[in-house]
PDB file of C-alpha atoms in Angstrom:
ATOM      1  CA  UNK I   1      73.665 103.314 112.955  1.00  0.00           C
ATOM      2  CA  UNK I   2      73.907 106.342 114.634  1.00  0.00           C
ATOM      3  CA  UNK I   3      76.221 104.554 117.359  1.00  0.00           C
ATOM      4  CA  UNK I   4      78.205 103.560 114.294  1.00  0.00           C
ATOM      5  CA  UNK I   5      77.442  99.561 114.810  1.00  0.00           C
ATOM      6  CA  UNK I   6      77.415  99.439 110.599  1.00  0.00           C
ATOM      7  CA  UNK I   7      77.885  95.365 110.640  1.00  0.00           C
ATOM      8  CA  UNK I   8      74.497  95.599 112.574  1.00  0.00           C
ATOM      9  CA  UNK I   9      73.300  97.629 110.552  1.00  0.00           C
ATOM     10  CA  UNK I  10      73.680  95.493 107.338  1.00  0.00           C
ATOM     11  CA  UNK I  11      72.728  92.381 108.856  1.00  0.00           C
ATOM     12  CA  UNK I  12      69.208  94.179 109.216  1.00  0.00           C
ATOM     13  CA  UNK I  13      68.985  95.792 105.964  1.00  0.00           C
ATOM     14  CA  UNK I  14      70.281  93.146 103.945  1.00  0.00           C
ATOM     15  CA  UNK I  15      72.775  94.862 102.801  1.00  0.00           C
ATOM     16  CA  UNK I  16      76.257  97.443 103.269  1.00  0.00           C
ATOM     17  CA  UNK I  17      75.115 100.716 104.354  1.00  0.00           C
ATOM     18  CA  UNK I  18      75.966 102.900 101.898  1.00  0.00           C
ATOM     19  CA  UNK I  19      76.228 106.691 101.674  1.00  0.00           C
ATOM     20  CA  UNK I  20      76.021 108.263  98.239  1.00  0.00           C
ATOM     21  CA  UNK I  21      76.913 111.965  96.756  1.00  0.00           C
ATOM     22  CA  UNK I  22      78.092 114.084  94.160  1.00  0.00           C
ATOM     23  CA  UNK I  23      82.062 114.500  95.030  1.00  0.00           C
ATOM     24  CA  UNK I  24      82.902 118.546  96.298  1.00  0.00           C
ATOM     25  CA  UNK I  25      85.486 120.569  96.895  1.00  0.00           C
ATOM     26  CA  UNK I  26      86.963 120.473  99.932  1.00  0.00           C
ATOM     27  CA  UNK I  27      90.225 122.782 101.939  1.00  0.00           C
ATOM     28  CA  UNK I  28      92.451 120.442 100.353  1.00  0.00           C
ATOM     29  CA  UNK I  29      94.247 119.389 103.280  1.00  0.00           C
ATOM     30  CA  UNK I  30      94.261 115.956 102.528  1.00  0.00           C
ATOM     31  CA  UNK I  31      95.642 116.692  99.277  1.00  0.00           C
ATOM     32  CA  UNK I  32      98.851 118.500 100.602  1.00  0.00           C
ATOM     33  CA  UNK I  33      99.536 116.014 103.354  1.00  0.00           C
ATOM     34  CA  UNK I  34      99.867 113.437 100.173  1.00  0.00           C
ATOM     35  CA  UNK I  35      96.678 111.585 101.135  1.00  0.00           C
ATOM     36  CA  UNK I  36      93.514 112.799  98.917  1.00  0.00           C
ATOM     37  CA  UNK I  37      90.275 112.900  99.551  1.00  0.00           C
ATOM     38  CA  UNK I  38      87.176 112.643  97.763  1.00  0.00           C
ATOM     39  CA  UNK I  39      84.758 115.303  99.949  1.00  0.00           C
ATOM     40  CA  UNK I  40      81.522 113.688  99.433  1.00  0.00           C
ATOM     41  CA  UNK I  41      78.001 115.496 100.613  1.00  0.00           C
ATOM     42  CA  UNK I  42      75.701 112.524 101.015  1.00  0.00           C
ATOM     43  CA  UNK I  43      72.504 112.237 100.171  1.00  0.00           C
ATOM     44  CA  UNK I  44      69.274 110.684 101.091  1.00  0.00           C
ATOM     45  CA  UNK I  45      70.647 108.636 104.679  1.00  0.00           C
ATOM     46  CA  UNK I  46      71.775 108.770 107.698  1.00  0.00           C
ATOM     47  CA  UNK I  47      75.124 109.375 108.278  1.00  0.00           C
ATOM     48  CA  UNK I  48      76.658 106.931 110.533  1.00  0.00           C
ATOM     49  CA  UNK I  49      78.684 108.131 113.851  1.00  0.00           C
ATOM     50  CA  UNK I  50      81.348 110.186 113.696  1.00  0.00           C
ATOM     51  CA  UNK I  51      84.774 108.088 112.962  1.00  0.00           C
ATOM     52  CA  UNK I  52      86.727 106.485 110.779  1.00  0.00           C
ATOM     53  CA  UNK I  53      85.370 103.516 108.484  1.00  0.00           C
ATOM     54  CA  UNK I  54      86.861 100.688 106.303  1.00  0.00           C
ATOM     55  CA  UNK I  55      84.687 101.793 103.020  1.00  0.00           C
ATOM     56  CA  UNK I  56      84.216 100.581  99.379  1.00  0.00           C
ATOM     57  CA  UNK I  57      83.956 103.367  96.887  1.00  0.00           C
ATOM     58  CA  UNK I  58      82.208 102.753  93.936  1.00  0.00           C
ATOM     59  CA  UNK I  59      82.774 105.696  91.251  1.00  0.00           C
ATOM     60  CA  UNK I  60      79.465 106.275  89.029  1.00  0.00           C
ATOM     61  CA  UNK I  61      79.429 107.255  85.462  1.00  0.00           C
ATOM     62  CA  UNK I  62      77.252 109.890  84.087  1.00  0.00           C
ATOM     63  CA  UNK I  63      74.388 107.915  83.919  1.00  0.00           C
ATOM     64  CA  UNK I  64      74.852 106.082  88.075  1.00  0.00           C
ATOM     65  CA  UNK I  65      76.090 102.597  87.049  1.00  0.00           C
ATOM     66  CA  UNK I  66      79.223 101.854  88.467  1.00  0.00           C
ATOM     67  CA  UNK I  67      82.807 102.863  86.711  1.00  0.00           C
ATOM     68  CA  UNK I  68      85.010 101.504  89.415  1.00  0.00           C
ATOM     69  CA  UNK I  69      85.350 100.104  92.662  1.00  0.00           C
ATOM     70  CA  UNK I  70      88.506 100.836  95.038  1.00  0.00           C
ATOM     71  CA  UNK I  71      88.816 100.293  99.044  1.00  0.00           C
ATOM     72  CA  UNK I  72      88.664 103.430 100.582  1.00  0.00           C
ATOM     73  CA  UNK I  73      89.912 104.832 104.441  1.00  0.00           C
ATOM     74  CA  UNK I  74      86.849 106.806 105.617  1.00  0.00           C
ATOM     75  CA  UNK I  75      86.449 109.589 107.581  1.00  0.00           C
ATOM     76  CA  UNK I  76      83.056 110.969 109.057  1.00  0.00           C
ATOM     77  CA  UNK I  77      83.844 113.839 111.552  1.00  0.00           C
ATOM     78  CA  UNK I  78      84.559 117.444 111.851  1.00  0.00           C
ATOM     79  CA  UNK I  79      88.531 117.374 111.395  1.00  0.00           C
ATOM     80  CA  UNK I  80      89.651 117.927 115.158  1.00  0.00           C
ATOM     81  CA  UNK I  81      93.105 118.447 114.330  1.00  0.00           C
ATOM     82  CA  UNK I  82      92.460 121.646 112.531  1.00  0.00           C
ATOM     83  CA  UNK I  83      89.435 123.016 113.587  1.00  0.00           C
ATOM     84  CA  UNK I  84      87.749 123.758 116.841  1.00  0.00           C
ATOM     85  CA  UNK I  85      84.312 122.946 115.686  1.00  0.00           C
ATOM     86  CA  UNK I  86      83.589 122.460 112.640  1.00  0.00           C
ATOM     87  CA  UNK I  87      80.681 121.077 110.758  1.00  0.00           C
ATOM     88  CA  UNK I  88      80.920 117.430 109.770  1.00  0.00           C
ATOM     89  CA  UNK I  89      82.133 116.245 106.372  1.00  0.00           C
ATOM     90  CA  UNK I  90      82.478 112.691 104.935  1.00  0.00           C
ATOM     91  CA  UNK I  91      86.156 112.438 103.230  1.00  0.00           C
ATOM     92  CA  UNK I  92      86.937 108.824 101.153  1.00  0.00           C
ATOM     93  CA  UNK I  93      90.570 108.125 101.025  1.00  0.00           C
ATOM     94  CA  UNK I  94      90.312 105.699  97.969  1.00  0.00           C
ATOM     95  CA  UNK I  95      93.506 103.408  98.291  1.00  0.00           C
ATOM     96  CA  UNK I  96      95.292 103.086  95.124  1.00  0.00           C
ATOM     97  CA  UNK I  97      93.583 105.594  92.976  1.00  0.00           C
ATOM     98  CA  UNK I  98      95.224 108.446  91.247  1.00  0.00           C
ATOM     99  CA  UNK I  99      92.126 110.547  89.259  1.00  0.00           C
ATOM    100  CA  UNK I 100      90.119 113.590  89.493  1.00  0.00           C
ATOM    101  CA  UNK I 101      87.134 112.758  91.568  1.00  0.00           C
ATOM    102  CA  UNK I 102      85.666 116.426  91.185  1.00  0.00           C
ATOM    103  CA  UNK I 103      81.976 116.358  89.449  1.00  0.00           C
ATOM    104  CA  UNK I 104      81.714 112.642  90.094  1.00  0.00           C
ATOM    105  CA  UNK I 105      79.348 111.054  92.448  1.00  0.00           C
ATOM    106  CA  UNK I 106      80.632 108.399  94.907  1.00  0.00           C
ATOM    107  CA  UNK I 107      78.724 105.479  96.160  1.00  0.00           C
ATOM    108  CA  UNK I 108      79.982 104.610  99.416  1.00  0.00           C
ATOM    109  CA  UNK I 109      79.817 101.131 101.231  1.00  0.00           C
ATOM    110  CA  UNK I 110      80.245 101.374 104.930  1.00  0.00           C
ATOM    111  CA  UNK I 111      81.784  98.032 106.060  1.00  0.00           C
ATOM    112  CA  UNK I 112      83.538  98.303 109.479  1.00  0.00           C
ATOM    113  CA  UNK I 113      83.621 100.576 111.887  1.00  0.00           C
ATOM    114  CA  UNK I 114      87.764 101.003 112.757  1.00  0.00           C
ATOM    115  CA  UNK I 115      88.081 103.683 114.961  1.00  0.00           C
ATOM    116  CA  UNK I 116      86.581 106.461 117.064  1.00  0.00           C
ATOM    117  CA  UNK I 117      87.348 110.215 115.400  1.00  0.00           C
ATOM    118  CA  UNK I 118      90.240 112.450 117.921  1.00  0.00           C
ATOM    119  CA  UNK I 119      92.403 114.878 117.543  1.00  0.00           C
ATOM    120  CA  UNK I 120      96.417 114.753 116.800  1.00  0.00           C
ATOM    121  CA  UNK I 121      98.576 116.978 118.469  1.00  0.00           C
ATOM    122  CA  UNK I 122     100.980 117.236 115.492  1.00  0.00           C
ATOM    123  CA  UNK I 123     100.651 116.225 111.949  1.00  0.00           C
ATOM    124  CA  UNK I 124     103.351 113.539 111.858  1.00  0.00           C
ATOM    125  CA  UNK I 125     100.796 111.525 114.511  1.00  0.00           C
ATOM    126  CA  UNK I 126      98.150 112.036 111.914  1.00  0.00           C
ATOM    127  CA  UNK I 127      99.763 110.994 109.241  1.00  0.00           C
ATOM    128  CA  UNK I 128     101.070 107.596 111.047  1.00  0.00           C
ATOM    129  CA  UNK I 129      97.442 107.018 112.386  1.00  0.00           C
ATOM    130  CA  UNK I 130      96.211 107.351 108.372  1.00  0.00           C
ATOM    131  CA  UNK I 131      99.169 104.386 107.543  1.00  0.00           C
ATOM    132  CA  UNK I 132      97.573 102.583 110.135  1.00  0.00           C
ATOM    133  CA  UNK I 133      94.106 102.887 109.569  1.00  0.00           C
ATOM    134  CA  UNK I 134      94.830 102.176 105.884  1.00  0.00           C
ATOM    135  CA  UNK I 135      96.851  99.275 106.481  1.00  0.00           C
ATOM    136  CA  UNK I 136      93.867  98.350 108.293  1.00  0.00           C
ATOM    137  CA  UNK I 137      90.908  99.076 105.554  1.00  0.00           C
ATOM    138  CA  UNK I 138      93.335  96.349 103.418  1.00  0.00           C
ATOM    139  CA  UNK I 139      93.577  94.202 106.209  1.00  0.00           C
ATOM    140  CA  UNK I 140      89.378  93.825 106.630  1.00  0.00           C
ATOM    141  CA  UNK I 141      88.942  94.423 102.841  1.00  0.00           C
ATOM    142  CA  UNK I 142      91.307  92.259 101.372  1.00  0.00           C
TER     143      UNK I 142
END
């Protein structure tokens, strides 16, 4: 998993790999460049490789069952573009969701590896790369 081979991964557990955490704040970049992200800080697994992941995000109630399910554009990696080194943080892009994520805990299915993690030299190349990789999480998902 740690070489980010998730497909592998399920076909020897028997199931998605999945990554699961309360929902925390985060700078709130996403959020300003019009694509927001649900910061979760997993718990209990490994964290795959460092990249970007086509994702199902299942939203828990209070008491863990599931509240709803949405695709989700998912980034493991320390955020090259806008910091030097910085510690790594698992961001869900949930497609087609407009909510307040804050105080919730995500469930996260990690389906297919897409991409390896870089960094943009401006923010308009970031944002086209996010249009692509999410046109690509429907693409897989859908």
């Amino acid at each position: 998993m740690l070489e980010g081979r998730v497909e592998g991964a399920a076909l020897l557990l028997g199931r998605p790999v999945e990554l699961q955490g309360p929902v925390v704040r985060g700078a709130g970049r996403g959020r300003g460049l019009g694509v927001p992200t649900a910061n979760v800080a997993p718990e209990g697994e490994l964290v795959p490789r460092l990249g970007i992941y086509a994702a199902r995000a299942r939203v828990l109630d209070a008491k863990g069952a599931v509240a709803s399910t949405h695709l989700a554009a998912l980034s493991i990696g320390s955020n090259p573009t806008f910091t030097a080194a910085g510690s790594v943080t698992v961001e869900a892009h949930l497609l087609d969701f407009d909510g307040d994520l804050y105080d919730r805990r995500l469930r996260l299915e990690v389906l297919h590896r897409l991409r390896d993690e870089r960094r943009f030299e401006s923010i308009d190349a970031l944002l086209a790369q996010i249009d692509t990789d999410v046109a690509e999480v429907r693409k897989r998902l859908t």
